[in-house]
């Protein structure tokens, strides 16, 4: 029976350790047998899930990997949920993706139960869905839809990005080739598993290669540093905020510990930064403290990774490098002309097998996102001496904070449901730790006062912590242009 490539490869890795979590090692054999049991449980007598959307809410763990593989092996579409999402955000994903079933570990059932009951969606525990029965699994083509990830954009609600198995495989193989992944590799996983960075770049590349993923749950600088000092890892991947936080810990450590950490980092063969701009100063500070030159790369949910500094050769601070294997990149001017030479900025457009298939149930938005088969990223870059340098985004309404992509419009729409808010404008403001942080200018209804702590508390029920404004300005009116449109750059200036 033809198997998906990741299953075929895992069979050859057998007893090697695939995932370590909470002090337990889990082999590739175990991942194969447990995921087969989950596939059988999900199939429950049918022969193929036929792209049923199955949502799941797990921290990085053996269970996460087994459920993801189980959904795939049964022919379903995996819809990973965010551990940090508030109920309205979870509801949007579950209803928009038309999810039929939701799987969670025992300790998260209570959190999800009221929402699932209200939406009349079956909620199943990990043990409930695991079957001991051996049943034939469906034969799957690579073109089958595999995953929907929710990403914010210039529409107010996040959109579901659909990737096929072929897309995901292309995303993985580009990185395995470019970054030299091998079965001896070991990598810590502390990133969230509802985004490409954690799912594809860390977990999937490692499991494709027969390497080991060490699941740390969440990011804790001290815990990470101790394991690094223990020389547990050969590869390391994080967003710039993680490197900023680690730099702070390294600087605060005493000389003896700092030397141990430095040794641990120096022992690694590759350290990667991405998901947001890595300031050249952080790049340089990192080299100074650890002896490692970070490899910065550029990617997006819709395309996986597209551009990367080289594994061998110059890793240029402030630049993201060149197109990855199998990816074609071009820049276009505002008028839509292709830019041929260097030093002229333009929009990054991408083509290749890694590019997603569609936004779920949004044919018009999908169509508008492509021009002649090229995906329009909405990011600006310039080519300089053979390396791309990211210049920023076309839309002021996209904020990158801690590596998360946030929609100012989505946050505004939620804040406008606050009874005291008449008007508001959300902007990203520069922040040394988070890259950008969320700020809001608010006009209150007559006689109302809005204080930041109370607004934060109100927002906690309605949005993920990283979307909640960290700064608030109460204004009598929002700055607007002659057409009556709010001028966001003027609002950004007010926060200076
Ligand atoms: C949390 N806080 C923030 C933010 N987030 N403040 C400002 N801006 C933020 N974005 C506050 C909290 O409210 C809390 O405040 C304090 O900071 C600590 O929060 P906590 O969540 O504990 O922070 P952390 O655990 O240290 O999180 C930092 C993190 C996390 C590990 C960097 O943000 C993270 O995992 N980011 C990665 C996201 C990611 O994977 N993105 C990839 C998507 P208080 O102490 O007052 O309560 S992009 C992608 O996939 C594409 C394809 C790509 O290119 O990679
Ligand atoms: P997401 O939609 O969450 O996948 O985020 C993708 C976005 O992150 C891109 O469109 C870029 O704006 C941003 N991004 C990713 N990597 C980098 C990088 N190395 N430098 C600057 N921005 C980046």
Coordinates of C-alpha atoms and ligand atoms in Angstrom, one line a residue:
X1 CA 0.0 0.0 0.0
X2 CA 1.5 3.4 -0.8
X3 CA 2.2 5.3 2.4
X4 CA 2.8 9.0 2.9
X5 CA 6.5 9.7 2.6
X6 CA 6.9 10.6 6.3
X7 CA 5.5 7.2 7.3
X8 CA 7.8 5.3 5.0
X9 CA 10.8 7.2 6.3
X10 CA 9.8 6.7 9.9
X11 CA 9.7 2.9 9.3
X12 CA 13.4 3.0 8.5
X13 CA 14.2 4.9 11.7
X14 CA 12.6 2.2 13.9
X15 CA 13.9 2.3 17.5
X16 CA 15.6 5.7 17.2
X17 CA 14.2 8.3 19.6
X18 CA 11.7 10.6 17.7
X19 CA 10.3 12.7 20.6
X20 CA 11.5 13.3 24.2
X21 CA 8.9 14.8 26.5
X22 CA 8.7 15.0 30.3
X23 CA 11.7 12.7 30.7
X24 CA 10.4 10.0 28.4
X25 CA 11.8 8.9 25.1
X26 CA 9.4 7.8 22.4
X27 CA 10.8 5.9 19.4
X28 CA 9.8 6.2 15.7
X29 CA 8.2 2.7 16.0
X30 CA 6.1 4.0 18.9
X31 CA 5.1 7.1 16.9
X32 CA 4.0 4.8 14.0
X33 CA 2.0 2.4 16.2
X34 CA 0.3 5.0 18.3
X35 CA -0.6 7.2 15.3
X36 CA -1.9 4.1 13.6
X37 CA -4.2 3.5 16.6
X38 CA -5.4 7.1 16.5
X39 CA -6.1 6.7 12.7
X40 CA -8.1 3.6 13.4
X41 CA -10.0 5.3 16.2
X42 CA -10.8 8.3 14.0
X43 CA -11.9 6.0 11.2
X44 CA -14.2 4.2 13.5
X45 CA -15.3 1.7 10.8
X46 CA -15.1 4.0 7.8
X47 CA -12.3 3.6 5.2
X48 CA -11.2 7.2 4.8
X49 CA -11.8 10.5 6.6
X50 CA -12.0 12.1 3.2
X51 CA -10.5 15.4 4.3
X52 CA -12.7 15.7 7.4
X53 CA -11.3 18.6 9.5
X54 CA -10.1 17.3 12.9
X55 CA -9.0 20.0 15.4
X56 CA -6.6 19.2 18.3
X57 CA -5.3 21.2 21.2
X58 CA -2.0 19.8 22.6
X59 CA 1.2 21.3 23.9
X60 CA 4.4 20.1 22.2
X61 CA 4.5 16.4 23.2
X62 CA 4.5 12.9 21.9
X63 CA 0.7 13.0 21.9
X64 CA 0.7 16.1 19.6
X65 CA 2.9 14.3 17.0
X66 CA 0.9 11.1 17.3
X67 CA -2.5 12.9 16.8
X68 CA -1.2 14.9 13.9
X69 CA 0.1 11.8 12.2
X70 CA -3.1 9.8 13.1
X71 CA -5.3 12.4 11.4
X72 CA -3.1 12.4 8.3
X73 CA -2.9 8.6 8.1
X74 CA -6.7 8.4 8.3
X75 CA -7.0 10.9 5.4
X76 CA -8.1 13.9 7.5
X77 CA -7.1 17.5 7.6
X78 CA -5.2 18.5 10.8
X79 CA -6.4 21.7 12.4
X80 CA -4.0 22.5 15.3
X81 CA -5.6 24.9 17.8
X82 CA -3.7 27.6 19.9
X83 CA -3.1 26.9 23.5
X84 CA -3.2 30.7 24.1
X85 CA -6.5 31.4 22.2
X86 CA -9.5 32.8 24.0
X87 CA -12.9 31.2 23.4
X88 CA -14.0 33.5 20.6
X89 CA -10.8 32.8 18.8
X90 CA -11.2 29.0 19.1
X91 CA -14.8 29.3 18.0
X92 CA -13.8 31.2 14.9
X93 CA -11.3 28.4 13.9
X94 CA -13.7 25.5 14.7
X95 CA -16.6 27.0 12.9
X96 CA -14.7 28.5 9.9
X97 CA -12.8 25.3 9.2
X98 CA -16.1 23.3 9.7
X99 CA -14.3 21.1 12.2
X100 CA -16.2 17.8 13.0
X101 CA -14.3 16.6 16.0
X102 CA -11.9 18.0 18.5
X103 CA -9.2 16.0 20.3
X104 CA -7.4 17.2 23.5
X105 CA -5.5 15.7 26.4
X106 CA -7.4 14.9 29.6
X107 CA -6.3 18.0 31.4
X108 CA -7.6 20.4 28.7
X109 CA -11.1 18.8 28.3
X110 CA -12.6 20.9 31.0
X111 CA -11.4 24.1 29.3
X112 CA -12.8 23.1 26.0
X113 CA -16.0 21.4 27.1
X114 CA -18.4 24.4 27.4
X115 CA -17.4 25.7 24.0
X116 CA -17.7 22.3 22.3
X117 CA -21.1 21.7 23.9
X118 CA -22.3 25.1 22.7
X119 CA -21.1 24.4 19.2
X120 CA -22.4 20.8 19.4
X121 CA -18.9 19.4 18.4
X122 CA -17.8 16.1 19.8
X123 CA -14.8 16.5 22.1
X124 CA -12.6 13.4 22.5
X125 CA -9.7 12.7 24.8
X126 CA -6.4 11.2 23.6
X127 CA -7.2 7.9 25.2
X128 CA -10.8 7.8 23.9
X129 CA -9.6 8.2 20.3
X130 CA -6.7 5.6 20.5
X131 CA -7.8 2.2 19.2
X132 CA -6.0 -1.1 19.7
X133 CA -7.6 -2.5 16.6
X134 CA -5.5 -2.9 13.4
X135 CA -7.5 -1.6 10.4
X136 CA -6.5 -0.9 6.8
X137 CA -5.6 2.7 6.4
X138 CA -6.5 4.6 3.2
X139 CA -4.1 5.0 0.3
X140 CA -3.3 8.7 0.1
X141 CA -2.1 10.8 -2.8
X142 CA 0.4 13.7 -2.0
X143 CA -2.1 16.2 -3.4
X144 CA -4.5 15.6 -0.6
X145 CA -5.2 18.5 1.8
X146 CA -3.3 17.9 5.0
X147 CA -3.5 20.9 7.3
X148 CA -5.2 24.2 7.9
X149 CA -3.4 26.9 9.9
X150 CA -5.0 30.2 10.8
X151 CA -3.2 33.3 10.0
X152 CA -4.0 37.0 10.4
X153 CA -4.0 39.3 7.4
X154 CA -5.6 42.4 6.2
X155 CA -9.1 40.9 6.6
X156 CA -10.5 41.3 10.1
X157 CA -10.7 37.6 11.0
X158 CA -7.9 35.1 10.6
X159 CA -8.0 33.0 7.4
X160 CA -7.4 29.3 7.1
X161 CA -4.3 28.5 5.0
X162 CA -4.7 25.0 3.4
X163 CA -1.6 23.0 2.7
X164 CA -1.5 19.7 0.9
X165 CA 0.9 16.9 1.8
X166 CA 2.9 17.8 -1.3
X167 CA 3.1 21.4 0.0
X168 CA 4.3 20.4 3.4
X169 CA 6.8 17.9 1.9
X170 CA 8.2 20.5 -0.3
X171 CA 8.6 22.9 2.7
X172 CA 10.4 20.2 4.6
X173 CA 12.7 18.9 1.9
X174 CA 13.8 22.5 1.0
X175 CA 15.0 23.0 4.6
X176 CA 16.4 19.5 5.1
X177 CA 18.6 20.0 2.0
X178 CA 19.5 23.7 2.7
X179 CA 20.3 23.3 6.4
X180 CA 21.8 19.8 6.2
X181 CA 19.3 18.0 8.6
X182 CA 20.5 14.5 9.6
X183 CA 19.4 11.7 11.9
X184 CA 22.0 12.6 14.6
X185 CA 20.4 16.0 15.1
X186 CA 18.6 16.9 18.2
X187 CA 16.5 20.1 18.6
X188 CA 14.5 21.7 21.5
X189 CA 10.9 22.6 20.8
X190 CA 9.4 25.5 22.8
X191 CA 7.5 27.2 20.0
X192 CA 3.8 27.1 19.7
X193 CA 2.5 24.3 17.5
X194 CA -0.2 26.1 15.6
X195 CA 2.3 27.8 13.3
X196 CA 4.7 26.8 10.6
X197 CA 7.8 27.7 12.5
X198 CA 7.2 25.0 15.2
X199 CA 5.3 22.5 13.1
X200 CA 7.3 22.4 9.9
X201 CA 10.8 23.9 10.6
X202 CA 11.3 22.2 14.0
X203 CA 9.1 19.2 14.4
X204 CA 8.5 18.0 10.9
X205 CA 12.0 18.5 9.6
X206 CA 13.4 16.6 12.6
X207 CA 11.0 13.7 12.2
X208 CA 11.5 13.6 8.4
X209 CA 15.3 13.2 9.1
X210 CA 15.2 10.6 11.9
X211 CA 16.3 13.2 14.4
X212 CA 15.1 13.9 17.9
X213 CA 12.7 16.6 19.1
X214 CA 13.0 17.6 22.7
X215 CA 9.6 19.0 23.8
X216 CA 9.9 21.6 26.5
X217 CA 6.3 22.7 26.6
X218 CA 6.8 26.4 26.6
X219 CA 9.8 28.8 26.6
X220 CA 11.7 29.1 29.8
X221 CA 15.1 30.8 29.3
X222 CA 16.7 29.2 32.4
X223 CA 15.5 25.7 31.5
X224 CA 16.6 26.0 27.9
X225 CA 20.1 27.3 29.0
X226 CA 20.6 24.4 31.3
X227 CA 19.8 21.8 28.6
X228 CA 22.0 23.7 26.1
X229 CA 24.9 23.6 28.7
X230 CA 24.3 19.9 28.9
X231 CA 25.0 19.7 25.1
X232 CA 21.7 18.2 24.4
X233 CA 21.2 19.9 21.1
X234 CA 22.8 20.2 17.7
X235 CA 20.2 22.5 16.1
X236 CA 18.3 25.4 17.6
X237 CA 15.5 27.6 16.2
X238 CA 13.6 30.5 17.6
X239 CA 12.1 33.9 16.9
X240 CA 14.1 37.1 17.6
X241 CA 12.3 37.7 20.9
X242 CA 13.7 34.4 22.2
X243 CA 17.3 35.4 21.4
X244 CA 16.7 38.8 23.1
X245 CA 15.4 37.0 26.2
X246 CA 18.4 34.6 26.1
X247 CA 20.8 37.4 25.8
X248 CA 19.3 39.0 28.9
X249 CA 19.7 35.7 30.8
X250 CA 23.3 35.3 29.6
X251 CA 24.2 38.8 30.6
X252 CA 22.6 38.2 34.0
X253 CA 24.4 34.9 34.6
X254 CA 27.6 34.7 36.7
X255 CA 30.9 34.1 34.8
X256 CA 31.0 30.3 35.5
X257 CA 27.4 29.7 34.2
X258 CA 28.0 32.0 31.2
X259 CA 31.0 30.0 30.2
X260 CA 28.9 26.7 30.5
X261 CA 26.2 28.2 28.3
X262 CA 28.6 29.5 25.8
X263 CA 30.2 26.1 25.5
X264 CA 26.8 24.5 25.0
X265 CA 25.9 27.0 22.2
X266 CA 29.3 26.7 20.6
X267 CA 28.7 22.9 20.4
X268 CA 25.7 23.3 18.1
X269 CA 26.0 23.0 14.4
X270 CA 23.2 25.4 13.5
X271 CA 21.2 28.2 15.1
X272 CA 18.4 29.8 13.1
X273 CA 16.3 32.9 13.6
X274 CA 13.1 33.8 11.8
X275 CA 9.4 34.8 11.9
X276 CA 10.3 38.5 12.4
X277 CA 13.2 40.8 11.6
X278 CA 16.4 40.0 13.6
X279 CA 18.0 43.3 14.4
X280 CA 21.6 43.3 13.2
X281 CA 22.6 44.4 16.7
X282 CA 21.1 41.2 18.2
X283 CA 22.8 39.1 15.6
X284 CA 26.2 40.7 16.6
X285 CA 25.5 40.5 20.3
X286 CA 24.7 36.8 19.9
X287 CA 27.9 36.1 18.2
X288 CA 29.8 38.0 20.8
X289 CA 28.2 36.0 23.7
X290 CA 28.1 32.5 22.2
X291 CA 30.5 32.3 19.3
X292 CA 27.5 31.4 17.0
X293 CA 26.5 33.2 13.9
X294 CA 22.7 33.1 13.6
X295 CA 21.3 32.0 10.3
X296 CA 18.3 34.2 9.5
X297 CA 15.6 33.1 7.1
X298 CA 12.3 34.5 5.8
X299 CA 9.0 32.6 5.5
X300 CA 5.3 32.8 5.8
X301 CA 2.4 30.5 6.6
X302 CA 1.3 30.4 3.0
X303 CA 4.6 29.4 1.6
X304 CA 6.8 27.8 4.3
X305 CA 10.3 29.1 4.1
X306 CA 11.3 31.0 1.0
X307 CA 14.6 32.8 1.5
X308 CA 17.5 31.8 3.7
X309 CA 21.1 32.8 4.5
X310 CA 23.4 29.9 3.5
X311 CA 24.5 27.1 5.8
X312 CA 28.0 27.4 4.4
X313 CA 29.1 30.9 3.4
X314 CA 28.3 34.4 4.6
X315 CA 25.4 34.8 7.1
X316 CA 24.8 38.5 6.7
X317 CA 23.3 40.4 9.6
X318 CA 20.2 42.3 8.6
X319 CA 19.7 40.2 5.5
X320 CA 17.7 37.0 4.9
X321 CA 19.8 35.5 2.0
X322 CA 18.6 33.9 -1.2
X323 CA 15.8 31.7 -2.4
X324 CA 15.7 28.2 -1.0
X325 CA 15.9 25.1 -3.2
X326 CA 12.7 24.6 -5.2
X327 CA 11.5 28.1 -4.4
X328 CA 11.3 30.9 -7.0
X329 CA 11.3 34.4 -5.7
X330 CA 10.9 37.7 -7.5
X331 CA 10.3 41.4 -6.6
X332 CA 7.7 43.5 -8.3
X333 CA 7.3 47.3 -8.3
X334 CA 4.2 49.1 -7.2
X335 CA 3.1 49.2 -10.9
X336 CA 3.4 45.4 -11.0
X337 CA 6.6 45.3 -13.1
X338 CA 9.2 42.6 -12.4
X339 CA 12.4 44.2 -10.9
X340 CA 15.4 42.7 -12.7
X341 CA 18.4 44.3 -11.0
X342 CA 19.6 45.0 -7.5
X343 CA 19.0 47.9 -5.1
X344 CA 15.4 48.5 -6.2
X345 CA 12.8 47.6 -3.5
X346 CA 9.7 45.7 -4.4
X347 CA 7.0 43.2 -3.2
X348 CA 8.2 39.7 -2.6
X349 CA 6.3 37.2 -4.8
X350 CA 6.9 33.4 -4.5
X351 CA 6.2 30.4 -6.7
X352 CA 6.9 26.7 -6.2
X353 CA 5.5 23.4 -4.8
X354 CA 5.7 24.6 -1.2
X355 CA 3.1 27.4 -1.9
X356 CA -0.3 26.6 -0.2
X357 CA -3.3 25.5 -2.2
X358 CA -6.0 28.0 -1.0
X359 CA -7.6 29.9 1.8
X360 CA -10.3 27.7 3.2
X361 CA -13.6 28.5 1.7
X362 CA -12.3 31.8 0.4
X363 CA -11.9 31.5 -3.4
X364 CA -12.0 35.2 -4.0
X365 CA -9.4 36.0 -1.4
X366 CA -7.2 33.2 -2.8
X367 CA -7.5 34.5 -6.3
X368 CA -6.7 38.0 -5.2
X369 CA -3.5 36.8 -3.4
X370 CA -1.9 35.5 -6.6
X371 CA -0.8 37.2 -9.8
X372 CA -0.1 35.0 -12.8
X373 CA 0.6 32.0 -10.5
X374 CA 2.9 34.0 -8.1
X375 CA 1.8 34.4 -4.5
X376 CA 1.9 38.0 -3.3
X377 CA 3.4 38.1 0.2
X378 CA 2.7 41.7 1.0
X379 CA 6.3 42.0 2.3
X380 CA 8.8 44.5 0.7
X381 CA 12.4 43.5 0.1
X382 CA 15.5 44.7 -1.8
X383 CA 18.2 42.6 -3.4
X384 CA 21.7 43.8 -2.4
X385 CA 24.9 42.0 -3.4
X386 CA 23.0 38.7 -4.0
X387 CA 21.1 38.8 -0.7
X388 CA 17.5 39.8 0.0
X389 CA 16.9 42.3 2.8
X390 CA 13.4 42.6 4.2
X391 CA 12.2 46.2 4.4
X392 CA 8.8 45.8 6.0
X393 CA 5.2 45.1 5.1
X394 CA 3.0 46.8 2.6
X395 CA 0.2 47.0 5.1
X396 CA 0.5 49.0 8.3
X397 CA -2.3 46.8 9.7
X398 CA -0.1 43.8 10.0
X399 CA 1.8 43.8 13.3
X400 CA 4.6 41.3 14.2
X401 CA 5.0 40.8 17.9
X402 CA 7.1 38.1 19.5
X403 CA 7.0 36.4 16.1
X404 CA 3.2 36.3 16.0
X405 CA 1.5 37.9 13.1
X406 CA -1.4 40.1 14.3
X407 CA -4.1 42.0 12.4
X408 CA -4.7 45.5 13.7
X409 CA -8.2 45.3 12.2
X410 CA -9.0 42.1 14.1
X411 CA -8.0 43.7 17.4
X412 CA -9.9 46.9 16.6
X413 CA -13.0 44.9 15.7
X414 CA -12.9 43.2 19.2
X415 CA -12.1 46.4 21.0
X416 CA -15.0 48.2 19.4
X417 CA -17.4 45.8 21.2
X418 CA -16.2 47.4 24.5
X419 CA -19.2 49.4 25.7
X420 CA -17.1 52.5 26.5
X421 CA -15.2 52.6 23.2
X422 CA -16.5 54.9 20.4
X423 CA -13.5 54.7 18.0
X424 CA -10.1 53.1 18.2
X425 CA -7.0 52.5 16.0
X426 CA -4.5 49.8 16.7
X427 CA -0.9 50.1 15.6
X428 CA 2.4 48.3 16.1
X429 CA 5.1 50.4 17.9
X430 CA 8.8 49.4 18.0
X431 CA 9.8 47.3 21.0
X432 CA 13.2 46.0 21.9
X433 CA 12.0 42.7 23.2
X434 CA 8.9 41.9 21.1
X435 CA 10.0 43.6 17.8
X436 CA 6.7 45.5 17.8
X437 CA 4.1 45.7 20.5
X438 CA 0.4 46.5 20.3
X439 CA -0.7 50.0 21.1
X440 CA -4.2 51.5 20.8
X441 CA -5.5 55.0 20.5
X442 CA -9.0 55.2 21.8
X443 CA -11.9 57.7 21.7
X444 CA -14.4 57.0 24.5
X445 CA -18.1 57.5 24.4
X446 CA -19.2 60.8 26.1
X447 CA -18.7 60.7 29.8
X448 CA -16.7 57.3 29.7
X449 CA -13.2 56.8 30.9
X450 CA -11.0 53.9 29.8
X451 CA -8.0 52.7 31.8
X452 CA -5.5 50.3 30.5
X453 CA -5.6 47.7 33.3
X454 CA -9.3 47.3 33.1
X455 CA -9.2 47.1 29.3
X456 CA -6.6 44.4 29.6
X457 CA -8.7 42.4 31.9
X458 CA -11.7 42.8 29.7
X459 CA -9.7 41.7 26.6
X460 CA -8.3 38.6 28.3
X461 CA -11.6 36.8 27.8
X462 CA -11.7 37.8 24.2
X463 CA -8.2 37.5 22.7
X464 CA -4.8 35.8 23.0
X465 CA -2.4 37.6 25.5
X466 CA -0.1 38.8 22.7
X467 CA -2.9 40.7 20.9
X468 CA -3.9 42.7 24.0
X469 CA -2.8 46.3 23.8
X470 CA 0.2 47.0 26.0
X471 CA -0.1 50.8 25.6
X472 CA -3.2 53.0 25.5
X473 CA -3.7 56.6 24.5
X474 CA -7.1 58.3 25.2
X475 CA -7.8 60.9 22.6
X476 CA -10.7 63.3 21.8
X477 CA -10.5 62.4 18.2
X478 CA -8.4 60.1 16.0
X479 CA -6.1 61.8 13.4
X480 CA -7.8 61.5 10.0
X481 CA -7.0 62.6 6.4
X482 CA -9.1 64.8 4.2
X483 CA -11.2 61.7 3.2
X484 CA -12.0 61.0 6.9
X485 CA -9.7 58.0 7.0
X486 CA -7.7 57.3 10.1
X487 CA -4.0 58.0 9.5
X488 CA -2.1 55.2 11.2
X489 CA 1.4 56.7 10.8
X490 CA 0.2 59.8 12.6
X491 CA -1.1 57.6 15.4
X492 CA 2.2 55.7 15.5
X493 CA 4.0 59.0 16.0
X494 CA 1.8 59.8 19.0
X495 CA 3.3 56.8 20.8
X496 CA 6.9 57.9 20.3
Ligands
LIG1 C1 3.5 38.2 25.9 N1 3.7 39.4 26.5 C2 3.8 40.3 25.6 C3 3.7 39.7 24.3 N2 3.5 38.4 24.5 N3 4.0 41.7 25.7 C4 4.1 42.4 24.6 N4 4.1 41.8 23.3 C5 3.9 40.5 23.2 N5 3.8 39.9 22.0 C6 3.7 39.6 27.9 C7 2.7 38.7 28.6 O1 1.5 39.4 28.7 C8 3.4 38.6 30.0 O2 3.3 39.8 30.7 C9 4.9 38.5 29.6 O3 5.0 39.2 28.4 C10 5.4 37.1 29.5 O4 4.5 36.4 28.6 P1 4.8 35.0 28.1 O5 3.7 34.5 27.2 O6 5.1 34.1 29.3 O7 6.1 35.2 27.3 P2 7.1 34.1 26.8 O8 6.6 32.7 27.2 O9 8.4 34.4 27.2 O10 6.8 34.2 25.3 C11 7.7 34.7 24.4 C12 7.8 33.8 23.2 C13 6.4 33.7 22.6 C14 8.4 32.5 23.6 C15 8.8 34.5 22.3 O11 5.9 34.9 22.3 C16 6.5 32.8 21.4 O12 6.5 31.5 21.5 N6 6.6 33.3 20.1 C17 6.8 32.6 18.9 C18 5.6 32.7 18.1 C19 5.8 31.9 16.8 O13 6.2 30.7 16.8 N7 5.6 32.5 15.7 C20 5.8 31.8 14.4 C21 4.7 32.3 13.5 P3 3.0 39.8 32.3 O14 4.4 39.2 32.8 O15 2.8 41.2 32.6 O16 1.9 38.8 32.5 S1 5.4 32.9 12.1 C22 5.6 31.6 11.1 O17 5.4 30.4 11.5 C23 6.3 31.9 9.8 C24 6.0 30.9 8.8 C25 7.8 32.0 10.0 O18 8.4 32.8 9.2 O19 8.3 31.4 10.9
LIG2 P1 3.1 34.3 9.5 O1 2.0 34.7 8.6 O2 2.8 34.2 10.9 O3 3.6 33.0 8.9 O4 4.2 35.4 9.4 C1 4.9 35.6 8.2 C2 5.4 37.0 8.2 O5 6.5 37.1 9.1 C3 6.0 37.4 6.9 O6 5.1 37.8 5.9 C4 7.0 38.5 7.3 O7 6.3 39.7 7.4 C5 7.4 38.0 8.7 N1 8.8 37.4 8.7 C6 9.1 36.1 8.7 N2 10.4 36.0 8.7 C7 11.0 37.2 8.7 C8 12.3 37.8 8.7 N3 13.4 37.0 8.8 N4 12.5 39.1 8.7 C9 11.4 39.9 8.7 N5 10.1 39.5 8.7 C10 9.9 38.1 8.7

